[in-house]
Short mmCIF file of C-alpha atoms in Angstrom, two decimals:
data_model
loop_
_atom_site.label_atom_id
_atom_site.label_comp_id
_atom_site.label_asym_id
_atom_site.label_seq_id
_atom_site.Cartn_x
_atom_site.Cartn_y
_atom_site.Cartn_z
CA HIS J 765 117.55 98.59 83.40
CA SER J 766 114.27 100.44 83.95
CA CYS J 767 112.99 98.39 86.87
CA LYS J 768 109.97 100.39 88.11
CA GLN J 769 107.64 102.66 86.17
CA MET J 770 104.68 104.82 87.24
CA ILE J 771 102.49 107.14 85.22
CA GLY J 772 99.61 109.56 86.02
CA PHE J 773 97.42 111.89 83.92
CA ASN J 774 95.68 115.10 84.97
CA PRO J 775 92.97 116.23 82.48
CA ASP J 776 92.93 119.70 83.99
CA SER J 777 96.51 120.39 82.92
CA ASP J 778 96.38 117.83 80.07
CA THR J 779 99.65 116.50 81.35
CA PHE J 780 101.24 113.15 82.02
CA ILE J 781 103.82 112.71 84.84
CA TYR J 782 105.76 109.53 84.65
CA ALA J 783 108.55 108.11 86.77
CA ASN J 784 111.31 105.59 86.19
CA ALA J 785 113.50 103.81 88.75
CA GLY J 786 116.58 102.16 87.39
CA ASP J 787 119.49 100.07 88.58
CA ALA J 788 122.14 102.18 86.79
CA TYR J 789 120.76 104.83 84.43
CA PRO J 790 119.18 106.32 86.47
CA LYS J 791 119.91 105.08 89.94
CA ASP J 792 117.30 107.57 91.24
CA LEU J 793 113.53 107.56 91.05
CA GLN J 794 113.26 110.11 88.21
CA PHE J 795 110.12 112.07 87.37
CA ASN J 796 109.35 113.42 83.88
CA LYS J 797 106.64 115.48 82.20
CA PHE J 798 104.85 114.84 78.89
CA ALA J 799 102.42 117.56 77.57
CA ASN J 800 101.57 118.97 74.19
CA GLY J 801 103.63 116.32 72.49
CA ASN J 802 106.81 117.28 74.33
CA THR J 803 108.84 115.59 77.02
CA LYS J 804 110.71 117.32 79.83
CA LYS J 805 113.02 114.86 81.58
CA ASN J 806 114.17 114.73 85.14
CA THR J 807 111.79 117.42 86.53
CA ALA J 808 112.23 115.88 89.97
CA ALA J 809 114.21 113.02 91.50
CA PHE J 810 114.26 110.92 94.68
CA LYS J 811 117.67 109.62 95.52
CA SER J 812 117.92 105.82 95.44
CA TRP J 813 120.66 103.34 94.65
CA GLY J 814 121.39 100.74 92.01
CA LYS J 815 123.89 97.95 91.34
CA ASN J 816 123.02 96.92 87.78
CA GLY J 817 121.45 93.57 87.00
CA GLY J 818 118.14 94.70 88.47
CA TYR J 819 119.34 95.42 91.97
CA GLN J 820 117.87 98.72 93.14
CA GLY J 821 115.94 100.37 96.00
CA ILE J 822 112.44 101.24 94.77
CA THR J 823 109.38 99.05 95.00
CA GLN J 824 105.98 99.61 93.44
CA GLY J 825 104.03 102.85 93.68
CA ALA J 826 101.61 105.13 91.83
CA ILE J 827 101.03 108.59 90.49
CA LYS J 828 97.54 110.16 90.34
CA GLY J 829 96.26 113.48 89.00
CA ASP J 830 94.69 115.83 91.54
CA PRO J 831 91.06 116.45 90.52
CA TRP J 832 91.08 119.81 92.36
CA SER J 833 94.33 121.26 90.91
CA PRO J 834 96.56 120.80 87.83
CA GLY J 835 99.07 118.83 89.96
CA PHE J 836 99.64 115.28 91.13
CA ALA J 837 100.25 113.10 94.15
CA THR J 838 102.42 110.00 94.35
CA VAL J 839 103.48 107.17 96.63
CA TRP J 840 106.23 104.61 96.44
CA SER J 841 108.30 102.41 98.75
CA TYR J 842 112.08 102.64 99.20
CA GLY J 843 114.56 100.42 101.05
CA MET J 844 118.22 101.29 101.64
CA ASP J 845 121.10 99.23 100.34
CA ASN J 846 121.95 97.26 103.47
CA SER J 847 123.31 93.68 103.68
CA ASP J 848 122.06 93.25 107.30
CA GLU J 849 118.52 91.92 106.95
CA ASN J 850 117.83 92.74 110.60
CA SER J 851 118.73 96.37 110.26
CA PRO J 852 115.79 98.81 110.53
CA ASP J 853 117.37 100.76 107.60
CA ASN J 854 116.76 97.80 105.46
CA LEU J 855 112.96 98.09 105.63
CA ASP J 856 110.94 99.24 102.63
CA LYS J 857 109.10 102.40 103.84
CA LEU J 858 106.11 104.12 102.16
CA TYR J 859 106.82 107.65 100.86
CA PHE J 860 104.42 110.44 99.78
CA ALA J 861 104.96 113.53 97.72
CA THR J 862 102.99 116.00 95.57
CA LEU J 863 104.08 117.44 92.23
CA SER J 864 103.13 120.47 90.19
CA LYS J 865 101.83 120.29 86.64
CA ASP J 866 105.51 120.84 85.67
CA GLY J 867 106.59 117.68 87.44
CA GLU J 868 108.39 119.44 90.24
CA PHE J 869 108.01 118.53 93.88
CA VAL J 870 105.60 120.73 95.84
CA VAL J 871 105.57 118.59 98.94
CA GLN J 872 108.98 116.99 99.20
CA PRO J 873 109.12 113.17 99.58
CA LYS J 874 108.41 112.12 103.12
CA LYS J 875 107.77 108.85 105.01
CA VAL J 876 104.08 108.25 105.62
CA PHE J 877 104.74 106.25 108.72
CA PRO J 878 108.07 107.50 109.98
CA ASN J 879 107.76 105.97 113.46
CA ALA J 880 106.26 102.64 112.50
CA PRO J 881 108.56 99.61 113.25
CA GLY J 882 107.59 97.52 110.22
CA THR J 883 107.61 97.78 106.47
CA GLU J 884 105.06 99.08 103.93
CA ILE J 885 104.98 97.83 100.32
CA GLY J 886 102.67 97.77 97.30
CA GLY J 887 101.51 101.37 97.66
CA ASN J 888 98.79 103.06 95.72
CA ILE J 889 96.82 106.31 95.99
CA ALA J 890 93.39 107.79 95.11
CA ALA J 891 91.89 111.23 95.56
CA LEU J 892 89.22 111.56 98.25
CA SER J 893 88.55 115.29 98.38
CA GLN J 894 90.47 118.54 98.07
CA GLY J 895 93.66 118.03 100.13
CA LYS J 896 92.79 114.44 101.17
CA TRP J 897 94.11 111.24 99.63
CA LEU J 898 93.39 107.57 100.22
CA VAL J 899 96.59 105.54 100.43
CA ALA J 900 96.59 101.74 100.08
CA TYR J 901 99.55 99.50 101.04
CA ASN J 902 100.53 96.22 102.55
CA GLU J 903 102.28 96.16 105.95
CA ALA J 904 104.48 93.58 107.59
CA PRO J 905 106.35 93.45 110.88
CA LYS J 906 109.74 92.89 109.26
CA ASP J 907 111.44 93.14 105.88
CA VAL J 908 109.88 90.91 103.21
CA ILE J 909 111.48 92.28 100.02
CA LYS J 910 115.19 91.55 100.05
CA ASN J 911 117.78 93.63 98.28
CA TYR J 912 117.67 91.75 95.04
CA LEU J 913 115.66 91.90 91.76
CA ARG J 914 112.77 94.10 92.73
CA ILE J 915 110.74 93.54 89.46
CA PHE J 916 107.29 92.27 88.52
CA PHE J 917 108.08 88.68 87.57
CA ASP J 918 110.30 87.53 90.45
CA GLY J 919 107.45 87.19 93.03
CA TRP J 920 109.31 89.44 95.45
CA GLY J 921 109.38 86.58 97.96
CA VAL J 922 106.36 87.98 99.79
CA PRO J 923 104.95 85.40 102.25
CA ASN J 924 101.37 84.27 101.67
CA ASP J 925 100.25 85.47 105.11
CA ILE J 926 101.38 89.04 104.23
CA ARG J 927 99.63 88.83 100.92
CA ALA J 928 96.43 87.65 102.60
CA GLY J 929 96.56 89.78 105.71
CA GLY J 930 98.67 92.88 105.17
CA GLY J 931 96.31 95.20 103.26
CA ARG J 932 95.70 98.59 104.82
CA LEU J 933 94.03 101.90 103.87
CA ALA J 934 95.00 105.23 105.34
CA ILE J 935 93.88 108.91 104.73
CA VAL J 936 96.62 111.43 104.38
CA ASP J 937 96.28 115.19 103.84
CA GLY J 938 97.96 117.20 101.18
CA ASN J 939 101.15 117.44 103.26
CA GLY J 940 101.39 113.67 103.64
CA GLU J 941 100.23 113.68 107.28
CA VAL J 942 98.15 110.62 108.27
CA ARG J 943 94.66 111.52 109.48
CA GLY J 944 93.14 108.94 111.92
CA GLU J 945 94.09 105.33 112.13
CA PRO J 946 94.72 102.99 109.18
CA VAL J 947 91.94 100.47 108.34
CA ASP J 948 92.68 96.76 108.05
CA VAL J 949 90.96 95.94 104.72
CA ALA J 950 92.53 92.45 104.67
CA ALA J 951 90.34 91.60 107.65
CA LEU J 952 87.34 92.27 105.38
CA GLY J 953 88.54 89.50 103.04
CA ALA J 954 89.65 91.79 100.23
CA PRO J 955 93.47 92.00 100.27
CA PHE J 956 95.49 94.25 97.99
CA PRO J 957 97.76 92.62 95.34
CA VAL J 958 101.29 93.60 96.16
CA GLU J 959 103.04 93.82 92.75
CA ILE J 960 100.47 95.67 90.60
CA SER J 961 98.91 99.13 90.56
CA HIS J 962 95.65 97.99 92.08
CA LEU J 963 93.59 100.97 93.31
CA VAL J 964 91.15 102.40 90.73
CA GLU J 965 89.06 105.53 91.25
CA ARG J 966 85.37 105.14 90.53
CA PRO J 967 82.60 107.81 90.39
CA ASP J 968 81.33 106.80 93.88
CA GLY J 969 84.58 105.64 95.47
CA VAL J 970 87.43 103.28 94.72
CA GLY J 971 87.86 99.63 93.74
CA TRP J 972 90.46 97.02 93.25
CA ILE J 973 90.82 93.43 91.97
CA TYR J 974 92.40 90.61 93.86
CA MET J 975 92.84 86.82 93.74
CA ASP J 976 90.69 84.74 96.05
CA GLY J 977 93.59 83.59 98.20
CA PRO J 978 97.26 82.79 97.33
CA GLY J 979 97.55 80.37 94.45
CA ARG J 980 93.81 80.67 93.59
CA ASP J 981 92.61 81.14 90.02
CA THR J 982 89.49 83.17 90.86
CA VAL J 983 89.59 86.97 90.44
CA LYS J 984 87.29 89.16 92.60
CA VAL J 985 86.45 92.90 92.62
CA ALA J 986 86.19 95.02 95.71
CA HIS J 987 84.27 98.30 95.67
CA LEU J 988 84.54 100.85 98.53
CA ARG J 989 81.99 103.65 98.37
CA CYS J 990 83.34 107.03 99.44
CA SER J 991 81.42 110.31 99.69
CA ARG J 992 83.18 113.14 97.88
CA PRO J 993 82.26 116.84 98.06
#
């Protein structure tokens, strides 16, 4: 099964990079290139795991074209296959990488918060300036996505307090190093949805949509203005 998909476009290189995480074929997070009507498969891969039936290690992420180069940047979360729910290896951790226009890794996949004790899920990314990226994610003090069907329609078992209060924004440089301290956007009353690709680049910043509280039926729009060179 193809359990997770991401896709990004860069108009400079007129290229799509798309990724697929499967539970068997493939078991990796596999990146591919589409340009000029042609597909080049498996240009880069991040080692994961899969057990068929939807069980696999990748949770949601995003790929975005770099406005200042022909390449791309991407984020996703990964959790090891571990039956011990209290093991630190069982946490879903946020990863960052950059890719060339040919879909090959330039900056190899690395944890954004390697020393953080908790988990980071629902990642997304947007370009801020040359060599700087805005990364959005939800954090939690312990594992909230168990090693089971990590797909859109199963709800992921994310507690409502994490949905309402876990949203964070961080700035990372082109090497995936965090600059400054993450910002608690959930405290502003505009949480990030966990399961969907939520962060949208706008001419004067970024925006996202969210539900007005768990179980509500009202959709709201958040708009964060950012100065770009």
